[in-house]
Amino acid sequence: MKAACIENGAVHVRELPDPEPRRGQALVRTHSCGLCASDAHFLTGGRHVIELSRRMGGPYAGLDETRPFVPGHEFVGEVIDYGAGSRRPVAPGRRVTSVPIMRQGGAHAVVGFSHDCPGGCGELMLLDEDFLLEVPEGLPDDHAALIEPLAVGLEHARRGRPGKDDVALVLGCGAIGLGVVAGLALAGAVPIVAADFHADRRELALKAGAHIAIDPREVDPYGPLPDLGGRRVNLVYENVGVPGMLQRIIESMPFDGRLVMGGYCMEPEPLYVFAAQNKRLNIQFAGGEEPQDMDLAMRSIAEGRIDVAPWLGERIGLGSVAAAIANLSGPGTSVRTVVDPRLQLS
Amino acid sequence: MKAACIENGAVHVRELPDPEPRRGQALVRTHSCGLCASDAHFLTGGRHVIELSRRMGGPYAGLDETRPFVPGHEFVGEVIDYGAGSRRPVAPGRRVTSVPIMRQGGAHAVVGFSHDCPGGCGELMLLDEDFLLEVPEGLPDDHAALIEPLAVGLEHARRGRPGKDDVALVLGCGAIGLGVVAGLALAGAVPIVAADFHADRRELALKAGAHIAIDPREVDPYGPLPDLGGRRVNLVYENVGVPGMLQRIIESMPFDGRLVMGGYCMEPEPLYVFAAQNKRLNIQFAGGEEPQDMDLAMRSIAEGRIDVAPWLGERIGLGSVAAAIANLSGPGTSVRTVVDPRLQLS
């Protein structure tokens, strides 16, 4: 199969052997796959993740930076076949998505960050049949590719345990931040303040359910908010993932505040413990969706309760993945570029 | 008055002007004051605290390392007088302790870390009359000096929200760790595992209510615990406060674990956010007692529910403070050395 691979910190299109499903695995032809900032982060910071995973016994321990692996963990595709002896829960020809997890003995691999489980930037994938989620017929491929990042935002929103006395601040309105906004809006109760440098992202946050959207260079997100009668935020969702954010947020938060760390920063963060202690802060680290979040994300998109259409940008072929990953963020970029490996290469 | 002062990172005994109480302030003659590891930490790491407090607007912002201040925030003393126009809630001659906080306009100073509010390592102190806690008559001075550090441990224990399904690990059995053990034991429900390198501290932890006490060099605190039927800890209390602990704990904790950071580390801690994210950890930063914790600590000591007598070591005069602060921890040291400024200097 053809695939865009990460190898030695760069992206190349390669011809790879077709993956062969084992028992319990579905072979899937990729229809659409979103490019995530963590794919870009991995190009530069992946060695930290691999080293730490080796020390701690995590799912990235088996990655070898010098060997190619196929990224892409936000995917939808069509079931082609199963390994011999499988349960075959979804019929061939139907479309599926999944949490990007593949069980391997007692451990598990992350689809898109593994040499054995190629991600959606290749023509073919292997998925764990027990985690397959069948995609409803009317749902366009590219919308279905957004189920996974939306589910991540829904998980983050949920882990913050928003309550009726909270004022939530969502920092960073990429796909995850917008998913947090949408998740908080679904939960209903909380005034939602979204913050992003870019006007187009603030606009999307308002569409997703934020009550106000601010440019943090113009309005202090931690000060009294005139549009909320002078109330201040106390529940902060971090969805940026650049080094230094954690300590900056700690210094800005109010006493007894809660922080949900969603941004996947792969560099070490210098943290002053006593700064967080003086304010009795609580930090909930949020890591990604669970099956309940995937379910809710799929239903919310399919039933029109969350509209992800405005998040979609270009649809590209494998030959454009390298350039797209190099330009994921910045002014004027769309929330999600999707890859369709069936397109002509360029 | 005579006082042991911190100045330019060293301790000197000095003759200082007697403090003069203003309205709302009690003038108190110190009877006993505990020496805390944070006094020792401040000698080496204080500049970080001061810098950060200036940036964040905290209570240490006004400290000037080159000018003397009198440490000591675990104190008991006798009320001598009040500033003119005060409420005078406790009669002169009675003994009091207090949270080490002095209101100053809209801000507040920390008693023992302020040029205006000398701590208990001096003959005289000023206390905020609204925070005075009268000490019951039968309670010895040195036991009363332990109300504050015990209250800190009780606060940490409380902030971890121990529940019936938790297994708690208390790392470090100094005064704060022992207070956490005692607080968890008061709460009743949780198996308590104490860990310390030193056998005498483990012995104290068992006396304070720990169910098992381990040397972490011999028994992995995070592994299945044979004395608890193979259960593993999921609620960790950090009371050590040395750089590197936070990341080491994160790497050892189980999925969905909760960590209460009590150790007052003044150096920056390198933290890998994604390591905590992969396990969905929750970190509650615990900073110190509130009045409810002081109340509970005093009642628990006075009523014999928590026995702090075994924590007490030497009682020294002001002339021995420098040497005592230099030797607060290590094998064979007592949990608390107390200073009585009324003793002969040496």
mmCIF file of N, CA, C and O in Angstrom, chain A residues 272 274, chain B residues 41-54 60 63 65 266-268:
data_model
loop_
_atom_site.group_PDB
_atom_site.id
_atom_site.type_symbol
_atom_site.label_atom_id
_atom_site.label_comp_id
_atom_site.label_asym_id
_atom_site.label_seq_id
_atom_site.Cartn_x
_atom_site.Cartn_y
_atom_site.Cartn_z
ATOM 1 N N TYR A 272 6.582 25.533 39.141
ATOM 2 C CA TYR A 272 6.865 25.890 40.519
ATOM 3 C C TYR A 272 5.721 25.378 41.386
ATOM 4 O O TYR A 272 4.627 25.943 41.366
ATOM 5 N N PHE A 274 5.172 25.440 44.541
ATOM 6 C CA PHE A 274 4.611 26.299 45.591
ATOM 7 C C PHE A 274 3.696 27.366 45.005
ATOM 8 O O PHE A 274 2.823 27.883 45.691
ATOM 9 N N HIS B 41 14.467 25.472 53.736
ATOM 10 C CA HIS B 41 14.372 25.630 52.277
ATOM 11 C C HIS B 41 14.526 27.096 51.882
ATOM 12 O O HIS B 41 15.099 27.411 50.855
ATOM 13 N N PHE B 42 13.977 27.960 52.713
ATOM 14 C CA PHE B 42 13.990 29.377 52.352
ATOM 15 C C PHE B 42 15.413 29.928 52.316
ATOM 16 O O PHE B 42 15.717 30.838 51.543
ATOM 17 N N LEU B 43 16.264 29.367 53.141
ATOM 18 C CA LEU B 43 17.660 29.843 53.149
ATOM 19 C C LEU B 43 18.298 29.665 51.781
ATOM 20 O O LEU B 43 19.061 30.505 51.319
ATOM 21 N N THR B 44 17.971 28.555 51.102
ATOM 22 C CA THR B 44 18.602 28.294 49.805
ATOM 23 C C THR B 44 17.699 28.652 48.627
ATOM 24 O O THR B 44 18.180 29.122 47.609
ATOM 25 N N GLY B 45 16.376 28.441 48.765
ATOM 26 C CA GLY B 45 15.487 28.630 47.616
ATOM 27 C C GLY B 45 14.597 29.854 47.719
ATOM 28 O O GLY B 45 13.745 30.078 46.851
ATOM 29 N N GLY B 46 14.806 30.647 48.743
ATOM 30 C CA GLY B 46 13.896 31.764 48.994
ATOM 31 C C GLY B 46 13.775 32.748 47.847
ATOM 32 O O GLY B 46 12.720 33.315 47.611
ATOM 33 N N ARG B 47 14.866 32.914 47.097
ATOM 34 C CA ARG B 47 14.808 33.925 46.022
ATOM 35 C C ARG B 47 13.759 33.558 44.969
ATOM 36 O O ARG B 47 13.112 34.431 44.399
ATOM 37 N N HIS B 48 13.565 32.231 44.712
ATOM 38 C CA HIS B 48 12.524 31.826 43.757
ATOM 39 C C HIS B 48 11.145 32.261 44.249
ATOM 40 O O HIS B 48 10.310 32.731 43.490
ATOM 41 N N VAL B 49 10.930 32.059 45.565
ATOM 42 C CA VAL B 49 9.633 32.396 46.142
ATOM 43 C C VAL B 49 9.389 33.892 46.055
ATOM 44 O O VAL B 49 8.296 34.345 45.703
ATOM 45 N N ILE B 50 10.422 34.652 46.372
ATOM 46 C CA ILE B 50 10.261 36.110 46.360
ATOM 47 C C ILE B 50 9.998 36.604 44.934
ATOM 48 O O ILE B 50 9.069 37.374 44.686
ATOM 49 N N GLU B 51 10.801 36.107 43.984
ATOM 50 C CA GLU B 51 10.628 36.541 42.576
ATOM 51 C C GLU B 51 9.223 36.214 42.071
ATOM 52 O O GLU B 51 8.558 37.027 41.451
ATOM 53 N N LEU B 52 8.783 34.990 42.344
ATOM 54 C CA LEU B 52 7.489 34.552 41.836
ATOM 55 C C LEU B 52 6.369 35.327 42.519
ATOM 56 O O LEU B 52 5.372 35.686 41.893
ATOM 57 N N SER B 53 6.545 35.584 43.803
ATOM 58 C CA SER B 53 5.533 36.321 44.541
ATOM 59 C C SER B 53 5.428 37.739 43.992
ATOM 60 O O SER B 53 4.341 38.307 43.913
ATOM 61 N N ARG B 54 6.562 38.297 43.566
ATOM 62 C CA ARG B 54 6.505 39.642 42.967
ATOM 63 C C ARG B 54 5.762 39.595 41.643
ATOM 64 O O ARG B 54 4.964 40.474 41.339
ATOM 65 N N TYR B 60 4.925 37.044 49.615
ATOM 66 C CA TYR B 60 6.370 37.128 49.864
ATOM 67 C C TYR B 60 7.019 38.263 49.072
ATOM 68 O O TYR B 60 8.232 38.450 49.126
ATOM 69 N N LEU B 63 9.432 40.800 50.750
ATOM 70 C CA LEU B 63 10.671 40.374 51.419
ATOM 71 C C LEU B 63 11.882 40.842 50.628
ATOM 72 O O LEU B 63 11.913 40.772 49.410
ATOM 73 N N GLU B 65 15.812 39.929 50.623
ATOM 74 C CA GLU B 65 16.736 38.925 51.173
ATOM 75 C C GLU B 65 17.899 39.544 51.923
ATOM 76 O O GLU B 65 18.526 38.881 52.739
ATOM 77 N N MET B 266 10.779 24.653 46.494
ATOM 78 C CA MET B 266 10.949 26.016 45.999
ATOM 79 C C MET B 266 11.759 26.095 44.715
ATOM 80 O O MET B 266 11.968 27.168 44.175
ATOM 81 N N GLU B 267 12.248 24.968 44.239
ATOM 82 C CA GLU B 267 12.984 24.948 42.969
ATOM 83 C C GLU B 267 11.995 24.578 41.868
ATOM 84 O O GLU B 267 10.994 23.931 42.133
ATOM 85 N N PRO B 268 12.281 24.966 40.613
ATOM 86 C CA PRO B 268 11.378 24.533 39.535
ATOM 87 C C PRO B 268 11.431 23.018 39.373
ATOM 88 O O PRO B 268 12.487 22.412 39.509
#
